[in-house]
XYZ file of N, CA and C in Angstrom:
348
model
N 107.485 76.131 101.022
C 107.542 76.247 102.510
C 109.054 76.697 101.341
N 109.426 78.031 102.091
C 110.324 78.066 102.544
C 111.084 78.971 103.574
N 112.559 79.377 103.651
C 112.530 80.698 104.936
C 112.682 82.308 103.987
N 111.281 82.696 105.033
C 111.409 83.782 104.695
C 111.203 85.611 105.547
N 111.801 86.208 105.578
C 111.689 87.631 105.927
C 110.249 87.766 105.826
N 109.558 89.019 107.515
C 108.956 89.550 107.188
C 109.190 90.501 107.596
N 108.624 91.889 107.746
C 108.517 93.357 107.708
C 107.917 94.217 107.828
N 107.750 95.084 108.016
C 106.700 96.266 107.854
C 107.720 97.222 107.421
N 106.758 98.355 106.607
C 106.779 99.322 107.198
C 105.804 100.824 107.685
N 106.018 100.851 108.656
C 105.002 101.927 109.544
C 105.078 102.910 108.458
N 106.297 103.756 108.283
C 106.117 105.559 107.932
C 106.773 105.032 106.751
N 107.474 106.342 105.984
C 108.404 106.821 104.983
C 108.775 107.109 105.405
N 110.566 106.868 105.081
C 111.830 107.067 105.595
C 112.012 108.802 105.681
N 112.644 109.363 106.609
C 113.217 110.747 106.280
C 114.402 110.648 105.384
N 113.865 111.561 104.352
C 115.824 112.256 103.256
C 117.236 111.464 104.444
N 116.595 111.859 105.689
C 118.145 111.502 105.942
C 118.390 109.635 106.585
N 117.544 109.386 107.100
C 117.781 108.076 106.972
C 117.541 107.237 105.066
N 116.987 107.366 104.729
C 117.354 107.434 103.341
C 118.593 107.193 102.696
N 118.575 107.893 102.989
C 120.453 108.605 103.057
C 121.252 107.283 103.621
N 121.318 106.968 104.804
C 122.425 106.078 105.590
C 122.151 104.996 105.752
N 120.102 104.873 104.725
C 120.369 103.290 104.654
C 120.804 103.035 103.351
N 120.638 104.374 102.230
C 121.055 103.446 101.349
C 122.868 103.347 101.158
N 123.173 104.305 102.049
C 124.754 104.399 102.464
C 125.085 102.745 102.404
N 124.491 101.939 103.352
C 124.518 100.933 104.230
C 124.411 99.862 103.466
N 123.482 100.110 102.716
C 122.953 98.943 101.543
C 124.274 99.550 100.188
N 124.895 99.934 100.385
C 125.478 100.186 99.597
C 127.056 99.097 99.759
N 127.813 99.646 101.060
C 128.908 98.876 102.254
C 128.763 96.951 102.258
N 127.287 96.921 101.783
C 127.122 95.636 102.352
C 126.915 94.986 101.142
N 125.603 95.059 99.809
C 125.356 94.773 98.500
C 126.672 95.205 98.134
N 127.217 96.208 97.707
C 127.886 96.270 96.093
C 129.026 94.793 96.556
N 129.854 95.190 97.335
C 131.074 94.044 96.912
C 130.516 92.267 97.287
N 129.646 91.855 97.089
C 128.553 90.581 97.247
C 128.566 90.402 95.990
N 129.551 90.092 94.264
C 129.399 90.357 93.212
C 129.076 88.597 93.100
N 129.732 87.439 93.706
C 129.498 86.303 94.088
C 128.160 86.123 94.213
N 127.557 86.487 94.587
C 126.228 86.529 95.418
C 124.954 87.341 94.865
N 125.008 88.727 94.798
C 123.877 89.280 94.459
C 124.081 89.807 92.565
N 122.743 89.037 92.497
C 123.039 89.333 90.829
C 122.925 91.066 90.645
N 124.139 91.584 89.369
C 124.181 92.882 89.417
C 124.547 93.005 88.184
N 124.388 92.139 87.049
C 124.344 91.956 86.105
C 123.740 92.710 85.294
N 124.195 94.141 83.861
C 123.382 94.701 83.661
C 122.147 93.614 82.800
N 121.155 94.348 82.376
C 119.650 93.923 81.562
C 118.672 93.016 83.081
N 119.689 92.776 83.704
C 118.301 91.290 84.575
C 117.436 92.535 85.656
N 116.762 91.407 85.033
C 115.117 92.014 86.278
C 115.240 92.127 87.619
N 116.706 91.226 87.506
C 116.196 90.908 90.043
C 117.703 92.237 90.122
N 118.093 92.295 88.822
C 119.177 93.157 88.808
C 119.701 93.810 90.615
N 120.808 94.151 91.648
C 120.737 95.857 92.186
C 120.809 97.072 91.863
N 119.996 97.165 92.819
C 119.556 98.779 92.185
C 118.874 99.835 93.636
N 120.225 100.792 93.586
C 119.363 101.417 95.336
C 120.066 102.552 94.892
N 118.557 103.112 95.132
C 118.543 105.033 94.321
C 117.633 105.565 94.967
N 117.890 106.494 94.866
C 116.486 107.742 94.851
C 115.185 106.967 96.403
N 114.316 105.923 95.405
C 113.467 106.087 95.363
C 113.025 104.318 96.243
N 114.151 103.361 96.119
C 113.665 101.934 96.129
C 115.259 101.191 96.319
N 115.606 100.317 97.503
C 116.718 99.078 97.151
C 115.714 98.115 96.626
N 116.263 97.110 95.999
C 116.405 95.967 95.673
C 117.316 95.222 94.958
N 117.219 94.012 95.430
C 118.236 92.752 94.573
C 117.406 91.125 95.055
N 118.413 91.124 94.386
C 118.142 89.447 94.526
C 119.428 88.153 94.340
N 119.681 87.182 94.372
C 120.670 85.992 94.481
C 121.413 86.137 92.818
N 122.049 86.005 92.557
C 122.068 85.234 91.200
C 121.812 83.952 91.060
N 120.716 84.157 89.717
C 120.318 82.928 89.522
C 120.785 82.032 88.460
N 120.240 80.947 88.415
C 118.746 79.962 88.707
C 118.854 79.502 89.306
N 119.979 79.312 90.365
C 119.828 78.228 91.433
C 120.406 79.025 93.051
N 120.523 79.830 92.914
C 120.482 80.801 93.860
C 120.438 82.799 94.108
N 118.579 82.468 93.265
C 118.062 83.663 93.327
C 116.224 83.024 93.750
N 115.719 83.510 94.608
C 114.522 83.315 95.137
C 113.731 84.024 95.014
N 112.661 84.858 96.010
C 111.842 86.177 95.488
C 113.119 87.390 95.915
N 112.786 89.091 95.306
C 113.717 89.843 95.046
C 112.473 90.546 96.717
N 114.439 90.359 97.096
C 114.453 92.030 98.477
C 114.471 93.075 97.698
N 112.802 94.104 98.554
C 111.957 95.437 98.158
C 111.827 95.945 99.248
N 112.524 97.395 98.835
C 112.512 98.381 99.970
C 112.620 99.892 99.196
N 110.672 100.279 99.065
C 110.312 101.745 98.839
C 111.674 102.474 100.108
N 111.569 103.634 99.441
C 111.443 104.891 100.359
C 110.013 105.361 100.751
N 109.413 105.773 100.072
C 108.204 105.895 100.851
C 106.890 104.907 101.087
N 106.914 104.683 102.023
C 105.234 104.143 102.710
C 104.432 103.999 101.447
N 104.454 102.740 99.962
C 103.097 103.078 99.919
C 101.570 102.861 99.901
N 100.828 104.032 99.303
C 99.652 104.676 99.531
C 98.567 103.779 98.925
N 98.780 102.462 98.293
C 97.985 101.371 98.656
C 98.552 99.857 98.017
N 97.359 99.459 98.499
C 98.135 97.906 97.821
C 97.401 97.260 96.624
N 97.921 96.225 95.909
C 97.205 95.382 95.352
C 96.814 94.342 95.065
N 95.209 94.132 95.186
C 94.645 92.857 96.339
C 93.966 92.477 94.565
N 94.129 91.349 94.604
C 93.201 90.554 93.253
C 91.398 90.419 94.143
N 90.622 91.287 92.975
C 88.972 91.197 93.464
C 88.790 90.568 92.197
N 87.839 89.406 92.254
C 86.630 88.828 90.577
C 87.306 88.629 89.578
N 88.716 87.946 89.413
C 89.202 87.792 89.104
C 91.136 88.696 88.586
N 90.407 90.050 88.927
C 90.998 91.033 88.055
C 92.659 91.664 89.453
N 93.486 91.519 88.959
C 93.837 93.215 89.940
C 93.722 94.160 90.088
N 93.582 94.416 91.689
C 93.012 96.933 91.569
C 93.929 97.044 92.743
N 93.501 98.317 92.933
C 93.773 99.415 93.879
C 93.293 99.072 94.818
N 94.011 99.564 96.077
C 92.725 99.270 97.305
C 93.845 100.495 98.114
N 93.636 101.363 98.828
C 93.661 102.039 99.719
C 94.699 101.281 100.844
N 95.796 101.056 101.186
C 96.504 101.314 102.520
C 96.201 101.660 103.432
N 95.707 101.367 104.412
C 95.394 101.906 106.032
C 95.923 101.891 106.872
N 96.704 100.826 106.488
C 97.201 100.595 107.616
C 99.060 99.922 107.255
N 99.959 99.584 108.023
C 101.489 99.550 108.199
C 101.004 98.848 106.450
N 103.065 99.107 105.984
C 102.595 98.067 104.848
C 103.239 96.689 105.126
N 102.720 95.690 104.414
C 103.063 94.460 104.903
C 104.408 93.740 103.957
N 105.685 93.846 103.898
C 106.674 93.066 102.812
C 107.193 91.690 104.103
N 107.140 90.775 102.394
C 108.364 89.849 102.865
C 108.874 89.545 101.176
N 110.017 88.525 101.717
C 111.147 88.184 101.155
C 111.220 86.919 101.332
N 111.416 85.563 100.265
C 111.142 84.243 100.806
C 112.679 84.257 100.189
N 113.717 83.365 100.996
C 115.262 83.690 100.589
C 115.468 82.054 100.415
N 114.873 81.325 101.542
C 114.906 79.958 101.011
C 115.993 79.409 101.718
N 117.055 80.679 102.491
C 118.282 80.363 103.499
C 119.177 80.003 101.890
N 119.288 80.908 100.547
C 120.452 80.920 99.807
C 121.504 81.823 100.287
N 121.985 81.388 99.133
C 123.625 82.542 99.759
C 123.017 84.027 99.746
N 121.878 84.702 99.781
C 122.342 85.717 99.638
C 121.030 86.677 100.453
N 120.571 85.373 101.239
C 119.464 85.564 102.814
C 120.475 86.410 103.289
N 121.961 85.740 103.683
C 122.304 86.681 104.783
C 122.819 88.293 104.299
N 123.058 88.393 102.905
C 122.725 90.370 102.949
C 121.223 90.817 102.495
N 120.044 89.933 103.071
C 118.314 90.630 103.500
C 119.092 90.682 104.873
N 119.357 90.223 105.563
C 119.437 89.984 106.989
C 120.246 91.011 107.461
N 121.584 91.055 106.700
C 122.285 93.137 107.392
C 121.712 93.656 106.925
N 121.480 93.535 105.943
C 119.823 95.059 105.471
C 118.973 95.418 106.136
N 117.901 94.662 107.147
C 116.822 94.491 107.389
C 117.691 94.978 109.248
N 118.430 94.505 109.821
C 118.916 94.756 110.627
C 119.192 96.389 111.316
N 120.298 96.618 109.879
C 120.246 97.855 109.923
C 119.150 99.462 109.290
N 118.142 98.623 108.846
C 117.075 99.510 108.663
C 115.938 99.509 110.058
């Protein structure tokens, strides 16, 4: 168990909304070089682009789960059935979560969720 942020995505973001969210993410996250993973080649690297935002703390001691937010609300979810991962149409809001365990990057997850 650990400290977790739960959030739902009810719809896709408009271009204008996404522009504002990306701008805020850039202001909030890029200066946090001592907390947010920005290393080239890292699969946890800060990512702010036209499709999504994702980031994690710097590992191995200060990372946990990756924060992820897509611009477009997904149309499907992956579910496990009979031991296999299969796509299932998403009929409701998209549920997201990010367990930070209150590690140093938690305040940046919180700040971005407040902006959104």
